[in-house]
Coordinates of C-alpha atoms in Angstrom, one line a residue:
M1 CA 27.6 -33.1 -103.2
K2 CA 27.8 -30.6 -100.3
K3 CA 31.2 -28.9 -99.7
F4 CA 33.0 -30.7 -96.9
T5 CA 33.1 -28.5 -93.8
Q6 CA 33.6 -29.0 -90.0
D7 CA 29.8 -28.6 -89.4
I8 CA 28.6 -31.0 -92.2
L9 CA 27.2 -33.4 -89.6
K10 CA 25.2 -30.7 -87.8
I11 CA 21.5 -31.7 -87.5
D12 CA 19.6 -28.5 -88.6
N13 CA 16.2 -29.7 -87.2
P14 CA 16.7 -32.2 -84.3
E15 CA 13.0 -32.3 -83.5
A16 CA 12.1 -33.3 -87.1
L17 CA 14.7 -36.0 -87.1
I18 CA 13.5 -37.3 -83.7
D19 CA 9.9 -37.3 -85.0
K20 CA 10.9 -39.4 -88.0
I21 CA 12.8 -41.9 -86.0
S22 CA 10.0 -42.1 -83.4
Q23 CA 7.4 -42.7 -86.1
K24 CA 9.4 -45.5 -87.7
L25 CA 10.1 -47.1 -84.3
K26 CA 6.4 -47.0 -83.4
E27 CA 5.5 -48.5 -86.7
D28 CA 8.2 -51.2 -86.4
V29 CA 7.3 -52.2 -82.8
F30 CA 3.5 -52.0 -82.9
R31 CA 2.7 -52.9 -86.5
R32 CA 5.6 -54.8 -88.1
F33 CA 6.6 -56.9 -85.1
R34 CA 3.2 -56.7 -83.4
R35 CA 4.8 -56.2 -80.0
Q36 CA 3.2 -54.3 -77.1
G37 CA 6.3 -52.2 -76.2
G38 CA 10.0 -52.0 -76.0
I39 CA 12.9 -53.1 -73.7
V40 CA 16.1 -51.0 -73.6
G41 CA 19.2 -52.0 -71.7
I42 CA 20.5 -48.9 -69.9
S43 CA 23.9 -48.3 -68.6
G44 CA 24.3 -44.5 -68.1
G45 CA 26.0 -44.2 -71.5
I46 CA 25.0 -41.7 -74.1
D47 CA 23.8 -44.2 -76.7
S48 CA 21.5 -46.2 -74.5
S49 CA 20.2 -42.9 -72.9
V50 CA 19.2 -41.4 -76.3
T51 CA 17.7 -44.7 -77.3
L52 CA 15.6 -44.8 -74.2
A53 CA 14.5 -41.2 -74.6
I54 CA 13.4 -41.8 -78.2
A55 CA 11.6 -45.1 -77.3
A56 CA 9.7 -43.3 -74.5
K57 CA 8.6 -40.6 -77.0
A58 CA 7.7 -43.1 -79.7
L59 CA 6.0 -45.8 -77.7
G60 CA 5.0 -43.9 -74.5
P61 CA 6.9 -44.2 -71.2
G62 CA 4.4 -46.9 -70.0
K63 CA 5.3 -49.1 -73.0
V64 CA 9.0 -49.0 -72.3
A65 CA 11.1 -50.8 -69.6
G66 CA 14.7 -50.0 -68.9
V67 CA 16.8 -52.9 -67.7
L68 CA 19.9 -52.4 -65.7
L69 CA 22.4 -55.2 -66.1
P70 CA 25.3 -54.7 -63.7
E71 CA 28.0 -57.3 -62.9
H72 CA 31.1 -57.6 -60.7
D73 CA 33.2 -55.2 -62.8
S74 CA 30.6 -52.5 -63.5
S75 CA 31.1 -48.9 -62.4
P76 CA 28.7 -47.7 -59.7
D77 CA 28.1 -44.6 -61.7
S78 CA 26.4 -46.7 -64.4
K79 CA 23.6 -47.6 -62.1
S80 CA 23.0 -44.2 -60.6
L81 CA 23.1 -42.5 -64.0
A82 CA 20.8 -45.1 -65.5
L83 CA 18.2 -44.6 -62.7
K84 CA 18.4 -40.8 -63.1
L85 CA 17.8 -41.2 -66.8
A86 CA 14.8 -43.5 -66.4
D87 CA 13.3 -41.2 -63.8
K88 CA 13.7 -38.2 -66.2
F89 CA 11.7 -39.9 -68.9
G90 CA 9.2 -41.7 -66.7
V91 CA 10.3 -45.2 -67.6
A92 CA 10.0 -48.1 -65.1
T93 CA 13.2 -50.1 -64.5
V94 CA 14.3 -53.6 -63.4
E95 CA 17.7 -54.6 -62.3
E96 CA 19.3 -57.9 -63.1
N97 CA 22.8 -58.5 -61.7
I98 CA 24.5 -61.0 -64.1
S99 CA 27.6 -61.7 -62.0
G100 CA 26.3 -65.2 -61.0
A101 CA 25.7 -66.1 -64.7
L102 CA 29.2 -64.9 -65.6
D103 CA 30.7 -66.9 -62.8
G104 CA 28.9 -70.0 -64.1
F105 CA 30.2 -69.4 -67.6
G106 CA 33.8 -69.0 -66.2
C107 CA 33.9 -65.4 -67.6
Y108 CA 36.2 -63.9 -64.9
R109 CA 38.3 -67.1 -64.4
R110 CA 39.0 -67.6 -68.1
R111 CA 39.8 -63.9 -68.6
D112 CA 42.2 -63.8 -65.6
E113 CA 43.9 -67.0 -66.6
A114 CA 44.9 -65.3 -69.9
V115 CA 46.1 -62.1 -68.1
K116 CA 48.3 -64.1 -65.7
R117 CA 50.0 -65.8 -68.6
V118 CA 51.2 -62.4 -69.8
I119 CA 51.6 -60.7 -66.4
P120 CA 52.2 -63.4 -63.8
G121 CA 52.1 -61.0 -60.9
Y122 CA 48.5 -60.1 -61.6
N123 CA 46.1 -60.9 -58.7
P124 CA 42.5 -60.3 -59.7
Q125 CA 41.5 -60.1 -56.0
R126 CA 43.3 -56.8 -55.6
D127 CA 44.6 -55.6 -59.0
K128 CA 42.7 -54.1 -61.9
M129 CA 43.2 -54.8 -65.7
K130 CA 42.2 -53.5 -69.1
I131 CA 43.1 -53.9 -72.7
V132 CA 44.5 -50.9 -74.5
I133 CA 46.0 -49.7 -77.8
P134 CA 49.2 -47.9 -76.8
K135 CA 49.3 -44.1 -77.2
E136 CA 52.0 -44.1 -79.8
I137 CA 49.9 -46.5 -82.0
L138 CA 46.8 -44.3 -81.4
E139 CA 48.7 -41.2 -82.5
R140 CA 50.1 -42.8 -85.6
K141 CA 46.8 -44.4 -86.6
L142 CA 48.5 -47.8 -87.2
P143 CA 46.5 -51.0 -87.2
P144 CA 45.7 -51.9 -83.6
V145 CA 48.1 -53.8 -81.5
F146 CA 46.6 -54.7 -78.2
Y147 CA 48.3 -54.6 -74.8
V148 CA 47.0 -55.6 -71.4
T149 CA 47.6 -53.1 -68.7
V150 CA 47.5 -54.2 -65.0
V151 CA 47.0 -51.5 -62.3
F152 CA 48.4 -53.0 -59.1
A153 CA 47.0 -52.3 -55.7
D154 CA 49.8 -49.9 -54.9
G155 CA 48.9 -47.7 -57.9
S156 CA 51.8 -48.9 -60.1
E157 CA 51.1 -50.1 -63.7
I158 CA 52.6 -52.5 -66.1
S159 CA 51.7 -53.1 -69.8
R160 CA 52.6 -56.1 -72.0
R161 CA 51.8 -56.8 -75.6
L162 CA 49.1 -59.5 -75.9
P163 CA 50.0 -62.6 -77.9
P164 CA 47.1 -63.7 -80.1
D165 CA 46.0 -66.6 -77.9
A166 CA 45.8 -64.5 -74.8
Y167 CA 44.0 -61.6 -76.5
L168 CA 41.4 -63.9 -78.1
Q169 CA 40.8 -65.7 -74.8
I170 CA 40.3 -62.4 -72.9
V171 CA 37.9 -61.0 -75.5
A172 CA 36.0 -64.3 -75.8
A173 CA 35.6 -64.5 -72.0
S174 CA 34.6 -60.9 -71.8
N175 CA 32.0 -61.3 -74.5
F176 CA 30.0 -63.5 -72.1
K177 CA 29.0 -60.2 -70.5
Q178 CA 27.2 -58.8 -73.6
R179 CA 25.7 -62.1 -74.5
S180 CA 24.4 -62.6 -71.0
R181 CA 22.9 -59.2 -71.0
M182 CA 21.1 -59.8 -74.3
S183 CA 19.7 -63.0 -73.0
M184 CA 18.3 -61.2 -70.1
L185 CA 16.9 -58.4 -72.3
Y186 CA 15.1 -61.0 -74.4
Y187 CA 13.7 -62.7 -71.2
H188 CA 12.1 -59.5 -70.2
A189 CA 10.9 -58.7 -73.7
E190 CA 9.3 -62.1 -74.2
A191 CA 7.7 -62.0 -70.7
R192 CA 6.0 -58.7 -71.7
H193 CA 5.5 -59.4 -75.4
F194 CA 7.9 -56.5 -76.1
A195 CA 10.6 -55.9 -78.7
V196 CA 14.3 -55.5 -77.8
I197 CA 15.4 -52.0 -78.8
G198 CA 19.2 -52.0 -79.6
T199 CA 21.5 -49.1 -78.7
P200 CA 24.5 -49.2 -81.1
N201 CA 25.4 -46.1 -83.1
K202 CA 26.7 -46.0 -86.6
H203 CA 30.3 -46.5 -85.7
E204 CA 29.6 -49.4 -83.5
V205 CA 27.7 -51.1 -86.3
K206 CA 30.0 -50.2 -89.2
Q207 CA 33.3 -50.7 -87.4
G208 CA 32.3 -53.8 -85.6
F209 CA 32.5 -52.4 -82.1
F210 CA 29.9 -54.8 -80.7
V211 CA 29.5 -58.5 -79.8
K212 CA 27.7 -60.7 -82.2
Y213 CA 24.5 -61.9 -80.6
G214 CA 25.4 -59.7 -77.7
D215 CA 24.8 -56.0 -77.9
G216 CA 24.7 -56.5 -81.7
G217 CA 21.5 -58.6 -81.2
A218 CA 18.2 -56.7 -81.1
D219 CA 15.0 -56.3 -83.0
V220 CA 15.5 -52.7 -84.1
M221 CA 18.4 -50.2 -83.8
P222 CA 16.9 -46.6 -84.0
I223 CA 20.2 -44.8 -83.8
G224 CA 22.2 -47.2 -85.9
N225 CA 22.7 -44.7 -88.7
L226 CA 23.7 -41.7 -86.5
Y227 CA 27.2 -40.6 -86.0
K228 CA 28.4 -40.2 -82.4
T229 CA 28.4 -36.4 -82.6
Q230 CA 24.8 -36.5 -83.8
V231 CA 23.8 -38.8 -80.9
Y232 CA 25.1 -36.0 -78.6
Q233 CA 23.1 -33.4 -80.6
L234 CA 19.9 -35.4 -80.0
A235 CA 20.8 -35.9 -76.3
E236 CA 20.9 -32.2 -75.9
H237 CA 17.6 -31.7 -77.6
L238 CA 15.9 -34.5 -75.7
G239 CA 17.1 -33.3 -72.3
V240 CA 19.3 -36.3 -71.4
P241 CA 20.8 -35.6 -67.9
R242 CA 23.9 -33.4 -68.1
E243 CA 26.0 -35.9 -66.2
I244 CA 25.5 -38.4 -68.9
I245 CA 26.2 -36.0 -71.7
E246 CA 29.5 -34.9 -70.0
R247 CA 30.6 -38.5 -69.1
T248 CA 33.6 -39.8 -71.0
P249 CA 32.4 -42.8 -73.2
T250 CA 33.8 -46.0 -71.6
T251 CA 33.5 -49.7 -72.4
D252 CA 32.6 -50.5 -68.7
T253 CA 33.9 -54.0 -69.4
Y254 CA 37.2 -54.4 -67.5
T255 CA 38.1 -53.7 -63.9
A256 CA 40.4 -50.7 -64.7
E257 CA 38.8 -47.6 -66.2
Q258 CA 39.0 -47.7 -70.0
T259 CA 37.8 -45.3 -72.7
Q260 CA 36.4 -46.4 -76.0
E261 CA 39.2 -44.5 -77.8
E262 CA 42.1 -46.3 -76.1
F263 CA 40.4 -49.7 -76.6
F264 CA 39.1 -49.5 -80.2
Y265 CA 38.4 -46.2 -82.0
Q266 CA 42.0 -44.8 -81.9
M267 CA 40.9 -41.2 -82.1
P268 CA 38.4 -38.7 -80.6
F269 CA 34.9 -39.4 -81.9
E270 CA 34.5 -35.7 -83.1
K271 CA 37.4 -36.3 -85.5
M272 CA 36.4 -39.8 -86.4
D273 CA 32.9 -38.8 -87.4
L274 CA 34.1 -36.3 -89.9
L275 CA 36.8 -38.6 -91.4
W276 CA 34.3 -41.5 -91.6
F277 CA 31.7 -39.3 -93.3
A278 CA 34.3 -38.0 -95.8
W279 CA 35.5 -41.6 -96.6
E280 CA 32.0 -43.0 -96.9
N281 CA 30.9 -40.2 -99.2
G282 CA 33.9 -40.1 -101.5
Y283 CA 35.4 -36.7 -100.5
A284 CA 38.9 -36.1 -101.8
P285 CA 41.6 -36.5 -99.2
A286 CA 43.1 -33.1 -100.2
D287 CA 39.8 -31.3 -99.4
V288 CA 39.4 -33.2 -96.1
A289 CA 43.0 -32.5 -95.1
R290 CA 42.7 -28.8 -95.8
E291 CA 39.5 -28.5 -93.8
M292 CA 40.7 -30.6 -90.9
N293 CA 44.3 -29.2 -90.8
M294 CA 45.7 -32.7 -91.5
S295 CA 48.2 -34.0 -94.0
E296 CA 46.8 -35.8 -97.1
D297 CA 48.8 -38.9 -96.1
D298 CA 47.2 -38.9 -92.6
V299 CA 43.7 -38.7 -94.2
R300 CA 44.5 -41.5 -96.6
N301 CA 45.8 -43.7 -93.8
N302 CA 42.6 -43.1 -91.8
F303 CA 40.5 -43.9 -94.9
A304 CA 42.5 -47.2 -95.3
N305 CA 42.0 -48.0 -91.7
F306 CA 38.2 -47.5 -92.0
E307 CA 38.1 -49.8 -95.1
R308 CA 40.1 -52.4 -93.2
K309 CA 37.7 -52.3 -90.2
L310 CA 34.7 -52.5 -92.5
K311 CA 36.0 -55.6 -94.3
T312 CA 37.4 -57.4 -91.3
T313 CA 34.2 -57.0 -89.3
E314 CA 31.8 -58.1 -92.0
Y315 CA 31.5 -61.5 -90.2
L316 CA 29.9 -59.7 -87.2
R317 CA 27.2 -58.1 -89.3
T318 CA 26.4 -61.3 -91.2
G319 CA 23.4 -63.4 -90.0
P320 CA 23.3 -67.2 -90.1
L321 CA 23.8 -68.4 -93.7
H322 CA 21.1 -70.7 -94.9
D323 CA 21.7 -70.8 -98.6
Y324 CA 22.5 -74.5 -98.7
D325 CA 19.5 -75.5 -100.8
F326 CA 21.2 -78.2 -102.9
W327 CA 18.5 -80.8 -102.7
Q328 CA 16.1 -80.9 -105.6
P329 CA 13.0 -83.1 -105.8

């Protein structure tokens, strides 16, 4: 086993890795699935950008379509960056605004009802909201306790701890967004006889930071085994637009600006990548602590948190169970 160092996740030959991923993607789409191309949902984020770039290289730009899926709460930057990305790699785009579908599902209404139960003064017509893990919990690496933060029209903020029923309702309502997007991606895929190319990275898959049958639903996930820092390494090599590379990763789900760290990961991805690699590959906490300038207890607490996330999100990675073959002729 290699000695644990800060640069252990560095990709020595990005071009060779991209070629291997591209060759497998080409084989999967054209031969295994017998599809004629690939659909990628693009949002101006780093993961979907690298996925689109790889798909264009593997299948050819003319065999890839980028689908923009904005809704009422989306940042305007997402659209402009997605269009710049598609132009860079010569990929045609189509835009589908899913706000009407979400209204029909009651997405916004159900979410806002739950927020109002916790913060009665919240007015969705003028105020913004997001779900966060408080800074003190982030810093202490404790199991996540979610709060709802409302940013009022005058700039003031208030945060309240979410009781389980309100938290579950907000998340369930918000998940309509990812599931509606995936439905639209499959519409365009089936209309073209294409495959849906998913964009989650390793952490999203392993830690359960995805919506089952939403962004977790796809035919193939070419970056699903890459750490976030490695996705950035490939982005640099592929020539993803600088504005996308330098953009802070966000959920782009709630009306108030929200980073992935404050909502789910609880630490910067550069640190998380190294800790997850160390945990997954059985490195001794003492060695990791020494290399990362952390205490052994802190490393062990992070390892325990990773194990908890892996176990508690197993349901999300499990497909439909059909082992009910009790009848015998």
